[in-house]
mmCIF file of C-alpha atoms in Angstrom:
data_model
loop_
_atom_site.group_PDB
_atom_site.id
_atom_site.type_symbol
_atom_site.label_atom_id
_atom_site.label_comp_id
_atom_site.label_asym_id
_atom_site.label_seq_id
_atom_site.Cartn_x
_atom_site.Cartn_y
_atom_site.Cartn_z
ATOM 1 C CA PRO A 207 -56.211 59.771 0.495
ATOM 2 C CA VAL A 208 -53.740 59.260 -2.281
ATOM 3 C CA CYS A 209 -54.289 56.328 -4.607
ATOM 4 C CA THR A 210 -51.278 53.984 -4.710
ATOM 5 C CA THR A 211 -51.881 53.100 -8.337
ATOM 6 C CA ALA A 212 -52.116 56.738 -9.321
ATOM 7 C CA THR A 213 -48.956 57.575 -7.373
ATOM 8 C CA ASN A 214 -47.029 54.794 -9.063
ATOM 9 C CA LYS A 215 -48.296 55.984 -12.431
ATOM 10 C CA VAL A 216 -47.035 59.491 -11.780
ATOM 11 C CA MET A 217 -43.724 58.160 -10.506
ATOM 12 C CA SER A 218 -43.308 55.937 -13.570
ATOM 13 C CA THR A 219 -43.270 59.034 -15.775
ATOM 14 C CA ASN A 220 -40.207 60.401 -13.995
ATOM 15 C CA SER A 221 -36.974 60.073 -15.926
ATOM 16 C CA ASP A 222 -33.489 61.495 -16.109
ATOM 17 C CA ASN A 223 -34.871 64.038 -18.577
ATOM 18 C CA GLN A 224 -37.178 65.414 -15.891
ATOM 19 C CA PRO A 225 -34.838 66.251 -12.994
ATOM 20 C CA TRP A 226 -37.514 68.172 -11.113
ATOM 21 C CA ALA A 227 -40.245 65.512 -11.489
ATOM 22 C CA TRP A 228 -39.927 64.692 -7.766
ATOM 23 C CA LEU A 229 -41.175 68.199 -6.931
ATOM 24 C CA GLY A 230 -44.160 67.891 -9.260
ATOM 25 C CA LEU A 231 -45.044 64.535 -7.738
ATOM 26 C CA LEU A 232 -45.178 65.968 -4.232
ATOM 27 C CA LYS A 233 -47.263 68.952 -5.367
ATOM 28 C CA TRP A 234 -49.676 66.530 -7.033
ATOM 29 C CA SER A 235 -49.850 64.353 -3.908
ATOM 30 C CA LEU A 236 -50.541 67.341 -1.679
ATOM 31 C CA SER A 237 -53.627 68.030 -3.783
ATOM 32 C CA TYR A 238 -55.073 64.628 -2.893
ATOM 33 C CA ALA A 239 -53.643 63.537 0.453
ATOM 34 C CA ASP A 240 -52.967 64.871 3.907
ATOM 35 C CA GLY A 241 -50.882 61.911 5.074
ATOM 36 C CA THR A 242 -53.144 61.108 7.987
ATOM 37 C CA ASN A 243 -56.203 59.313 6.624
ATOM 38 C CA SER A 244 -56.009 56.115 4.579
ATOM 39 C CA SER A 245 -59.732 55.348 4.506
ATOM 40 C CA ASP A 246 -62.145 56.164 1.670
ATOM 41 C CA THR A 247 -65.031 56.321 4.121
ATOM 42 C CA PRO A 248 -66.388 59.874 4.516
ATOM 43 C CA PRO A 249 -66.034 61.258 8.030
ATOM 44 C CA ALA A 250 -69.009 61.048 10.355
ATOM 45 C CA PRO A 251 -70.681 64.269 11.520
ATOM 46 C CA MET A 252 -68.865 65.802 14.472
ATOM 47 C CA SER A 253 -70.648 65.637 17.806
ATOM 48 C CA ASP A 254 -71.006 68.659 20.050
ATOM 49 C CA GLU A 255 -68.673 67.007 22.552
ATOM 50 C CA LYS A 256 -65.924 66.502 19.970
ATOM 51 C CA ARG A 257 -66.403 70.012 18.637
ATOM 52 C CA ALA A 258 -65.989 71.459 22.127
ATOM 53 C CA PHE A 259 -62.857 69.380 22.672
ATOM 54 C CA LEU A 260 -61.301 70.532 19.403
ATOM 55 C CA GLU A 261 -62.113 74.143 20.162
ATOM 56 C CA ALA A 262 -60.349 73.755 23.508
ATOM 57 C CA VAL A 263 -57.336 72.192 21.795
ATOM 58 C CA MET A 264 -57.098 75.076 19.355
ATOM 59 C CA LYS A 265 -57.506 77.574 22.144
ATOM 60 C CA ASP A 266 -54.652 75.986 24.099
ATOM 61 C CA GLY A 267 -52.393 76.153 21.056
ATOM 62 C CA ILE A 268 -51.778 72.421 20.594
ATOM 63 C CA ILE A 269 -50.415 71.752 17.100
ATOM 64 C CA ASN A 270 -52.125 69.314 14.760
ATOM 65 C CA GLU A 271 -49.025 67.563 13.441
ATOM 66 C CA GLY A 272 -50.770 66.042 10.444
ATOM 67 C CA GLU A 273 -51.881 69.478 9.318
ATOM 68 C CA ARG A 274 -48.493 70.948 10.151
ATOM 69 C CA LEU A 275 -46.845 68.241 8.034
ATOM 70 C CA ARG A 276 -48.908 69.325 5.056
ATOM 71 C CA ASP A 277 -48.143 73.012 5.662
ATOM 72 C CA ILE A 278 -44.384 72.325 5.832
ATOM 73 C CA LEU A 279 -44.437 70.417 2.557
ATOM 74 C CA THR A 280 -46.475 73.152 0.892
ATOM 75 C CA ASP A 281 -43.951 75.795 2.017
ATOM 76 C CA LEU A 282 -41.033 73.652 0.849
ATOM 77 C CA THR A 283 -42.521 73.006 -2.585
ATOM 78 C CA THR A 284 -43.245 76.717 -3.010
ATOM 79 C CA ALA A 285 -39.678 77.657 -2.055
ATOM 80 C CA LEU A 286 -38.115 74.984 -4.242
ATOM 81 C CA GLN A 287 -40.316 75.931 -7.175
ATOM 82 C CA SER A 288 -39.055 79.501 -6.893
ATOM 83 C CA ARG A 289 -35.451 78.292 -6.921
ATOM 84 C CA ARG A 290 -36.177 76.168 -9.950
ATOM 85 C CA ASN A 291 -37.517 79.239 -11.728
ATOM 86 C CA GLY A 292 -34.390 81.210 -10.858
ATOM 87 C CA SER A 293 -35.997 83.307 -8.139
ATOM 88 C CA HIS A 294 -35.008 82.941 -4.489
ATOM 89 C CA VAL A 295 -38.073 84.778 -3.233
ATOM 90 C CA SER A 296 -41.190 82.848 -2.254
ATOM 91 C CA SER A 297 -44.543 83.769 -0.783
ATOM 92 C CA CYS A 298 -43.351 82.657 2.633
ATOM 93 C CA ASP A 299 -39.797 83.977 2.190
ATOM 94 C CA THR A 300 -38.436 80.476 2.702
ATOM 95 C CA VAL A 301 -34.825 80.304 1.544
ATOM 96 C CA GLY A 302 -31.647 78.604 2.628
ATOM 97 C CA ALA A 303 -31.585 78.310 6.404
ATOM 98 C CA ASP A 304 -35.367 78.658 6.593
ATOM 99 C CA MET A 305 -35.774 75.536 4.447
ATOM 100 C CA GLU A 306 -33.351 73.710 6.713
ATOM 101 C CA GLU A 307 -35.480 74.681 9.723
ATOM 102 C CA LEU A 308 -38.605 73.380 7.999
ATOM 103 C CA LEU A 309 -36.886 70.091 7.206
ATOM 104 C CA GLU A 310 -35.725 69.832 10.803
ATOM 105 C CA GLU A 311 -39.321 70.253 11.960
ATOM 106 C CA LEU A 312 -40.415 67.695 9.360
ATOM 107 C CA ARG A 313 -37.863 65.265 10.786
ATOM 108 C CA ASP A 314 -39.326 65.680 14.272
ATOM 109 C CA ILE A 315 -42.803 64.880 12.957
ATOM 110 C CA VAL A 316 -41.889 61.791 10.926
ATOM 111 C CA GLU A 317 -40.091 60.297 13.918
ATOM 112 C CA GLN A 318 -43.614 59.102 14.772
ATOM 113 C CA ILE A 319 -44.228 55.949 12.770
ATOM 114 C CA ASP A 320 -47.785 56.819 11.684
ATOM 115 C CA TYR A 321 -46.724 60.165 10.257
ATOM 116 C CA ALA A 322 -43.682 58.532 8.656
ATOM 117 C CA ARG A 323 -45.867 56.120 6.720
ATOM 118 C CA GLY A 324 -48.314 58.879 5.852
ATOM 119 C CA PHE A 325 -45.462 60.966 4.493
ATOM 120 C CA VAL A 326 -44.284 58.033 2.367
ATOM 121 C CA GLY A 327 -47.823 57.652 1.011
ATOM 122 C CA MET A 328 -47.788 61.294 -0.061
ATOM 123 C CA GLY A 329 -44.750 60.763 -2.301
ATOM 124 C CA GLY A 330 -42.277 61.943 0.310
ATOM 125 C CA ILE A 331 -39.429 59.564 -0.576
ATOM 126 C CA PRO A 332 -38.892 60.684 -4.204
ATOM 127 C CA PHE A 333 -39.182 64.284 -2.972
ATOM 128 C CA LEU A 334 -36.363 63.781 -0.447
ATOM 129 C CA LEU A 335 -34.142 61.843 -2.865
ATOM 130 C CA GLY A 336 -34.761 64.398 -5.589
ATOM 131 C CA CYS A 337 -34.025 67.338 -3.317
ATOM 132 C CA ALA A 338 -30.803 65.684 -2.101
ATOM 133 C CA GLY A 339 -29.714 65.084 -5.685
ATOM 134 C CA GLU A 340 -30.369 68.592 -7.035
ATOM 135 C CA ARG A 341 -26.863 70.057 -7.016
ATOM 136 C CA ASP A 342 -27.435 73.233 -9.012
ATOM 137 C CA ALA A 343 -30.393 75.009 -7.426
ATOM 138 C CA VAL A 344 -30.649 73.531 -3.921
ATOM 139 C CA PRO A 345 -28.130 74.583 -1.224
ATOM 140 C CA VAL A 346 -25.929 71.817 0.209
ATOM 141 C CA GLY A 347 -27.350 72.401 3.686
ATOM 142 C CA VAL A 348 -30.893 71.789 2.442
ATOM 143 C CA ARG A 349 -29.768 68.674 0.578
ATOM 144 C CA SER A 350 -28.137 67.366 3.754
ATOM 145 C CA ALA A 351 -31.269 68.125 5.781
ATOM 146 C CA SER A 352 -33.317 66.116 3.258
ATOM 147 C CA LEU A 353 -31.075 63.109 3.885
ATOM 148 C CA VAL A 354 -31.509 63.498 7.642
ATOM 149 C CA VAL A 355 -35.289 63.263 7.180
ATOM 150 C CA LEU A 356 -34.821 60.227 4.929
ATOM 151 C CA ALA A 357 -32.652 58.503 7.534
ATOM 152 C CA THR A 358 -35.227 59.260 10.231
ATOM 153 C CA LEU A 359 -38.000 57.788 8.076
ATOM 154 C CA ALA A 360 -36.101 54.561 7.479
ATOM 155 C CA GLN A 361 -34.474 53.879 10.834
ATOM 156 C CA ASN A 362 -36.019 50.813 12.513
ATOM 157 C CA ASN A 363 -39.000 51.067 10.145
ATOM 158 C CA PRO A 364 -39.045 47.921 7.942
ATOM 159 C CA PRO A 365 -42.057 48.957 5.776
ATOM 160 C CA VAL A 366 -40.339 52.223 4.833
ATOM 161 C CA GLN A 367 -37.005 50.447 4.328
ATOM 162 C CA SER A 368 -38.740 48.010 1.987
ATOM 163 C CA VAL A 369 -40.254 50.857 -0.061
ATOM 164 C CA LEU A 370 -36.867 52.562 -0.308
ATOM 165 C CA LEU A 371 -35.133 49.398 -1.480
ATOM 166 C CA THR A 372 -37.725 47.864 -3.784
ATOM 167 C CA GLU A 373 -39.556 50.865 -5.236
ATOM 168 C CA HIS A 374 -36.880 53.567 -5.291
ATOM 169 C CA ASP A 375 -33.599 51.651 -5.698
ATOM 170 C CA ALA A 376 -32.192 53.637 -2.803
ATOM 171 C CA LEU A 377 -28.820 51.871 -2.761
ATOM 172 C CA THR A 378 -28.048 52.962 -6.318
ATOM 173 C CA THR A 379 -29.355 56.494 -5.776
ATOM 174 C CA LEU A 380 -27.512 57.101 -2.521
ATOM 175 C CA THR A 381 -24.198 55.627 -3.656
ATOM 176 C CA SER A 382 -24.395 57.843 -6.749
ATOM 177 C CA LEU A 383 -24.939 60.891 -4.527
ATOM 178 C CA TYR A 384 -21.840 59.959 -2.513
ATOM 179 C CA GLU A 385 -19.705 59.437 -5.599
ATOM 180 C CA ALA A 386 -20.820 62.740 -7.119
ATOM 181 C CA GLU A 387 -19.374 64.644 -4.139
ATOM 182 C CA GLU A 388 -16.087 62.741 -3.691
ATOM 183 C CA GLY A 389 -14.071 65.458 -5.359
ATOM 184 C CA GLY A 390 -15.683 68.235 -3.322
ATOM 185 C CA VAL A 391 -14.051 70.093 -0.459
ATOM 186 C CA GLY A 392 -15.336 71.990 2.550
ATOM 187 C CA ASN A 393 -17.261 71.215 5.695
ATOM 188 C CA GLU A 394 -20.660 71.333 3.979
ATOM 189 C CA VAL A 395 -19.641 68.767 1.358
ATOM 190 C CA ASP A 396 -18.082 66.545 4.038
ATOM 191 C CA GLY A 397 -21.274 66.821 6.054
ATOM 192 C CA PHE A 398 -23.353 65.887 3.013
ATOM 193 C CA ARG A 399 -21.293 62.766 2.318
ATOM 194 C CA GLY A 400 -21.593 61.810 5.973
ATOM 195 C CA ARG A 401 -25.368 62.159 5.715
ATOM 196 C CA VAL A 402 -25.388 59.892 2.660
ATOM 197 C CA VAL A 403 -23.600 57.192 4.675
ATOM 198 C CA GLN A 404 -26.102 57.705 7.502
ATOM 199 C CA ALA A 405 -29.045 57.326 5.099
ATOM 200 C CA LEU A 406 -27.538 54.150 3.622
ATOM 201 C CA SER A 407 -27.038 52.790 7.125
ATOM 202 C CA CYS A 408 -30.622 53.466 8.208
ATOM 203 C CA THR A 409 -31.952 51.980 4.963
ATOM 204 C CA VAL A 410 -30.295 48.560 5.338
ATOM 205 C CA ARG A 411 -29.603 47.952 9.018
ATOM 206 C CA GLY A 412 -31.803 45.371 10.705
ATOM 207 C CA ILE A 413 -32.948 43.626 7.513
ATOM 208 C CA ASP A 414 -30.833 40.567 6.682
ATOM 209 C CA ALA A 415 -31.599 40.591 2.958
ATOM 210 C CA ALA A 416 -30.825 44.312 2.696
ATOM 211 C CA GLU A 417 -27.542 43.979 4.604
ATOM 212 C CA GLU A 418 -26.513 41.115 2.326
ATOM 213 C CA ALA A 419 -27.525 43.016 -0.822
ATOM 214 C CA PHE A 420 -25.457 45.990 0.349
ATOM 215 C CA SER A 421 -22.446 43.786 1.080
ATOM 216 C CA ARG A 422 -22.653 42.127 -2.348
ATOM 217 C CA ASN A 423 -22.834 45.496 -4.119
ATOM 218 C CA ARG A 424 -19.317 46.622 -5.025
ATOM 219 C CA LYS A 425 -20.281 50.304 -5.123
ATOM 220 C CA CYS A 426 -21.843 50.110 -1.666
ATOM 221 C CA VAL A 427 -18.748 48.459 -0.219
ATOM 222 C CA GLY A 428 -16.742 51.143 -2.014
ATOM 223 C CA VAL A 429 -18.590 53.855 -0.085
ATOM 224 C CA ILE A 430 -17.421 52.341 3.219
ATOM 225 C CA GLU A 431 -13.883 51.912 1.893
ATOM 226 C CA SER A 432 -13.839 55.564 0.831
ATOM 227 C CA GLY A 433 -15.294 56.680 4.156
ATOM 228 C CA LEU A 434 -12.552 54.849 6.045
ATOM 229 C CA GLY A 435 -9.746 56.018 3.769
ATOM 230 C CA VAL A 436 -8.889 52.601 2.313
ATOM 231 C CA GLY A 437 -6.399 52.936 -0.517
ATOM 232 C CA GLY A 438 -4.330 55.744 0.911
ATOM 233 C CA GLY A 439 -4.546 59.444 0.249
ATOM 234 C CA SER A 440 -5.684 62.007 2.781
ATOM 235 C CA SER A 441 -7.583 60.759 5.800
ATOM 236 C CA PRO A 442 -11.361 61.303 5.544
ATOM 237 C CA PRO A 443 -12.969 63.781 7.949
ATOM 238 C CA ASP A 444 -14.060 62.300 11.268
ATOM 239 C CA VAL A 445 -17.758 62.821 10.484
ATOM 240 C CA ILE A 446 -17.515 60.468 7.489
ATOM 241 C CA LYS A 447 -15.119 58.063 9.164
ATOM 242 C CA LYS A 448 -17.371 57.622 12.219
ATOM 243 C CA ARG A 449 -20.503 56.887 10.204
ATOM 244 C CA SER A 450 -18.657 54.504 7.874
ATOM 245 C CA LEU A 451 -17.169 52.685 10.863
ATOM 246 C CA PHE A 452 -20.572 52.427 12.543
ATOM 247 C CA LEU A 453 -22.113 50.924 9.392
ATOM 248 C CA LEU A 454 -19.204 48.518 8.901
ATOM 249 C CA ARG A 455 -19.562 47.235 12.440
ATOM 250 C CA ALA A 456 -23.316 46.761 12.003
ATOM 251 C CA LEU A 457 -22.788 44.732 8.823
ATOM 252 C CA VAL A 458 -19.895 42.470 9.807
ATOM 253 C CA CYS A 459 -21.099 41.817 13.366
ATOM 254 C CA ALA A 460 -24.785 41.249 12.510
ATOM 255 C CA ASP A 461 -26.321 37.906 13.452
ATOM 256 C CA GLY A 462 -26.726 37.097 9.769
ATOM 257 C CA SER A 463 -23.135 37.926 8.873
ATOM 258 C CA THR A 464 -20.954 35.165 7.414
ATOM 259 C CA ALA A 465 -17.304 34.510 6.643
ATOM 260 C CA ALA A 466 -18.072 35.361 3.018
ATOM 261 C CA ARG A 467 -19.416 38.764 4.053
ATOM 262 C CA LEU A 468 -16.371 39.499 6.187
ATOM 263 C CA SER A 469 -14.134 38.622 3.238
ATOM 264 C CA ARG A 470 -15.746 41.410 1.214
ATOM 265 C CA TYR A 471 -14.684 43.882 3.902
ATOM 266 C CA GLN A 472 -11.144 42.534 4.269
ATOM 267 C CA SER A 473 -9.487 45.803 3.247
ATOM 268 C CA CYS A 474 -11.745 47.722 5.650
ATOM 269 C CA ILE A 475 -10.872 45.429 8.562
ATOM 270 C CA GLN A 476 -7.166 45.832 7.814
ATOM 271 C CA LYS A 477 -7.671 49.613 7.844
ATOM 272 C CA ILE A 478 -9.392 49.388 11.231
ATOM 273 C CA ILE A 479 -6.186 47.940 12.666
ATOM 274 C CA ASP A 480 -4.579 51.341 12.005
ATOM 275 C CA PHE A 481 -7.418 53.091 13.845
ATOM 276 C CA VAL A 482 -6.606 51.430 17.190
ATOM 277 C CA ASP A 483 -3.115 52.964 17.201
ATOM 278 C CA VAL A 484 -3.145 56.294 19.019
ATOM 279 C CA SER A 485 -0.178 57.485 16.926
ATOM 280 C CA LYS A 486 -2.304 57.084 13.771
ATOM 281 C CA GLU A 487 -5.786 57.927 15.084
ATOM 282 C CA THR A 488 -6.276 60.726 17.606
ATOM 283 C CA ASN A 489 -10.078 60.540 17.869
ATOM 284 C CA LEU A 490 -10.997 58.567 20.981
ATOM 285 C CA ASP A 491 -14.481 57.572 19.756
ATOM 286 C CA ILE A 492 -13.030 56.127 16.553
ATOM 287 C CA ARG A 493 -10.372 54.189 18.501
ATOM 288 C CA GLU A 494 -12.941 52.748 20.888
ATOM 289 C CA THR A 495 -15.346 51.719 18.117
ATOM 290 C CA SER A 496 -12.473 50.124 16.196
ATOM 291 C CA LEU A 497 -11.406 48.156 19.263
ATOM 292 C CA GLN A 498 -14.981 46.993 19.790
ATOM 293 C CA LEU A 499 -15.195 45.867 16.157
ATOM 294 C CA LEU A 500 -11.973 43.824 16.287
ATOM 295 C CA LEU A 501 -13.024 42.306 19.605
ATOM 296 C CA GLN A 502 -16.447 41.261 18.283
ATOM 297 C CA ILE A 503 -14.972 39.673 15.154
ATOM 298 C CA LEU A 504 -12.646 37.565 17.309
ATOM 299 C CA GLN A 505 -15.450 36.587 19.669
ATOM 300 C CA GLN A 506 -17.882 35.633 16.889
ATOM 301 C CA LYS A 507 -15.235 33.426 15.209
ATOM 302 C CA LYS A 508 -16.676 33.658 11.694
ATOM 303 C CA ARG A 509 -13.465 34.806 10.004
ATOM 304 C CA VAL A 510 -10.534 35.831 12.173
ATOM 305 C CA ASN A 511 -7.437 35.268 10.025
ATOM 306 C CA ASP A 512 -7.406 38.880 8.810
ATOM 307 C CA ILE A 513 -6.881 39.969 12.412
ATOM 308 C CA LEU A 514 -4.624 37.119 13.517
ATOM 309 C CA ASP A 515 -2.315 37.821 10.560
ATOM 310 C CA CYS A 516 -1.527 41.084 12.370
ATOM 311 C CA LYS A 517 -1.576 39.564 15.851
ATOM 312 C CA ASP A 518 1.945 40.614 16.872
ATOM 313 C CA LEU A 519 1.462 44.168 15.588
ATOM 314 C CA ILE A 520 -1.878 44.605 17.389
ATOM 315 C CA ALA A 521 -0.667 43.005 20.615
ATOM 316 C CA GLY A 522 2.479 45.142 20.658
ATOM 317 C CA THR A 523 0.432 48.296 20.135
ATOM 318 C CA GLY A 524 -1.981 47.199 22.843
ATOM 319 C CA VAL A 525 0.631 46.362 25.472
ATOM 320 C CA SER A 526 2.284 49.736 24.960
ATOM 321 C CA ARG A 527 -1.028 51.589 25.140
ATOM 322 C CA VAL A 528 -2.162 49.741 28.273
ATOM 323 C CA ALA A 529 1.103 50.575 30.013
ATOM 324 C CA THR A 530 0.788 54.251 29.043
ATOM 325 C CA ILE A 531 -2.780 54.579 30.352
ATOM 326 C CA ARG A 532 -1.991 52.745 33.599
ATOM 327 C CA LYS A 533 0.908 55.092 34.290
ATOM 328 C CA LEU A 534 -1.294 58.179 34.085
ATOM 329 C CA PRO A 535 -1.932 59.894 37.418
ATOM 330 C CA PRO A 536 -5.508 59.780 38.736
ATOM 331 C CA GLY A 537 -7.602 62.450 37.097
ATOM 332 C CA ASP A 538 -9.899 63.329 34.242
ATOM 333 C CA GLU A 539 -7.618 62.048 31.474
ATOM 334 C CA LYS A 540 -7.201 58.607 33.009
ATOM 335 C CA GLU A 541 -10.921 58.374 33.663
ATOM 336 C CA LEU A 542 -11.656 59.398 30.072
ATOM 337 C CA LEU A 543 -9.439 56.579 28.764
ATOM 338 C CA GLN A 544 -10.858 53.884 31.049
ATOM 339 C CA VAL A 545 -13.096 52.340 28.361
ATOM 340 C CA GLU A 546 -10.210 52.226 25.889
ATOM 341 C CA LEU A 547 -8.051 50.537 28.542
ATOM 342 C CA GLU A 548 -10.670 47.854 29.237
ATOM 343 C CA LEU A 549 -11.190 47.210 25.517
ATOM 344 C CA TRP A 550 -7.453 46.805 24.980
ATOM 345 C CA GLU A 551 -7.185 44.347 27.879
ATOM 346 C CA SER A 552 -10.052 42.257 26.482
ATOM 347 C CA LEU A 553 -8.651 42.359 22.939
ATOM 348 C CA ILE A 554 -5.195 41.212 24.073
ATOM 349 C CA VAL A 555 -6.783 38.231 25.833
ATOM 350 C CA GLU A 556 -8.797 37.300 22.721
ATOM 351 C CA LEU A 557 -5.701 37.574 20.552
ATOM 352 C CA ALA A 558 -3.874 35.142 22.861
ATOM 353 C CA ARG A 559 -6.782 32.683 22.701
ATOM 354 C CA GLY A 560 -7.494 33.090 19.001
ATOM 355 C CA GLN A 561 -7.353 30.100 16.672
ATOM 356 C CA ARG A 562 -6.910 30.444 12.941
ATOM 357 C CA ASP A 563 -9.942 29.641 10.842
ATOM 358 C CA GLU A 564 -8.504 26.445 9.346
ATOM 359 C CA GLN A 565 -7.415 25.114 12.757
ATOM 360 C CA ARG A 566 -10.845 25.737 14.254
ATOM 361 C CA GLU A 567 -12.555 24.043 11.293
ATOM 362 C CA VAL A 568 -10.439 20.917 11.752
ATOM 363 C CA GLU A 569 -11.260 20.776 15.445
ATOM 364 C CA ASN A 570 -14.967 21.255 14.724
ATOM 365 C CA LEU A 571 -14.913 18.394 12.232
ATOM 366 C CA SER A 572 -13.132 16.164 14.731
ATOM 367 C CA SER A 573 -15.667 16.902 17.430
ATOM 368 C CA GLU A 574 -18.520 16.039 15.062
ATOM 369 C CA ARG A 575 -17.174 12.553 14.172
ATOM 370 C CA PRO A 576 -18.845 9.640 16.043
ATOM 371 C CA LEU A 577 -16.999 8.117 18.980
ATOM 372 C CA MET A 578 -15.249 4.846 17.919
ATOM 373 C CA LEU A 579 -14.131 2.053 20.194
ATOM 374 C CA MET A 580 -10.346 1.858 20.248
ATOM 375 C CA GLY A 581 -8.786 -0.893 18.143
ATOM 376 C CA ARG A 582 -11.810 -1.452 15.865
ATOM 377 C CA PRO A 583 -12.016 -0.413 12.185
ATOM 378 C CA GLU A 584 -14.324 2.450 11.177
ATOM 379 C CA ASN A 585 -16.387 0.145 8.923
ATOM 380 C CA ASP A 586 -16.944 -2.423 11.671
ATOM 381 C CA SER A 587 -20.667 -3.258 11.814
ATOM 382 C CA GLY A 588 -20.419 -4.149 15.475
ATOM 383 C CA GLU A 589 -21.780 -7.692 15.005
ATOM 384 C CA THR A 590 -18.833 -9.224 16.882
ATOM 385 C CA LEU A 591 -19.193 -6.995 19.934
ATOM 386 C CA PRO A 592 -20.019 -8.849 23.170
ATOM 387 C CA GLN A 593 -23.737 -9.100 23.763
#
């Protein structure tokens, strides 16, 4: 098993002057760990019964995923080392698409929580972040595949999320990766930026402190604003817009969200109002998610003024859209738009009921004041009341 202290020591030597240190760290870890055994106790002798069972397993072709994990990482490090040296030929002829296939298989393995934690113990996180950040020698598709594995590791896995946030400063690293590609064009670059947003989402979602740290970080909020197209310019590709919208909804509608958090996403919420208009947003999934987001904000009543300020505009758009969908003849199109219709009907009702934040606060304060008998002063001690 790998020694945590030793791993941290190796990692502490990494610097901006050693851009390939993440590859050396993984190669070093593979020499000492297999990602499956965390005990220093030597294995007990194998019984005849266990030996027979294992022989049957091998005969039937069942894969040992722990061993396969190690083999995949060995092949990847060999291929990446060859690219670093300027040669695209490796002992296993692993280049380009082949590396993507290996990373896809790695993703399937680390979906299992035990293997995910074993992979982290082998130095897997700096390897993935380093691979994703190597713009010169590593193909964009391989970099994107590395982020998919990272997102899989982190999703709904608090121990891994904690390691990413506290030991690897993942928010800074991932936002920097996004910013570095903002000027790029092409489907592969768009896909990469979408994967960065996905990795950020999986790293923070479900942990209150992480969601709050993200929302207080101006660069992190800027990633969502960019992904939604806040500030004008050309509309972002749907792949980026969808993932940014999903993350925004998770953050502003979380149980731990506050009015202060919603205020940090004010420009994003105003942009979402454009997304519910079919004349401005043609993607049905984006329209539906945007409607759900506006509806939840109104229902949670933490900060609604940003939506109510545009009440007439939203309601007018909604009434027109509801009428259009209802007029459609029975068929596939009308059935496809049924969810959008129901969301619009619910949103219009909430808009009609909505109270501005200041009005609701006054009413809440009034309801919290103690009941006073009519005609008596507030400072009356009650000594003169009939006994």
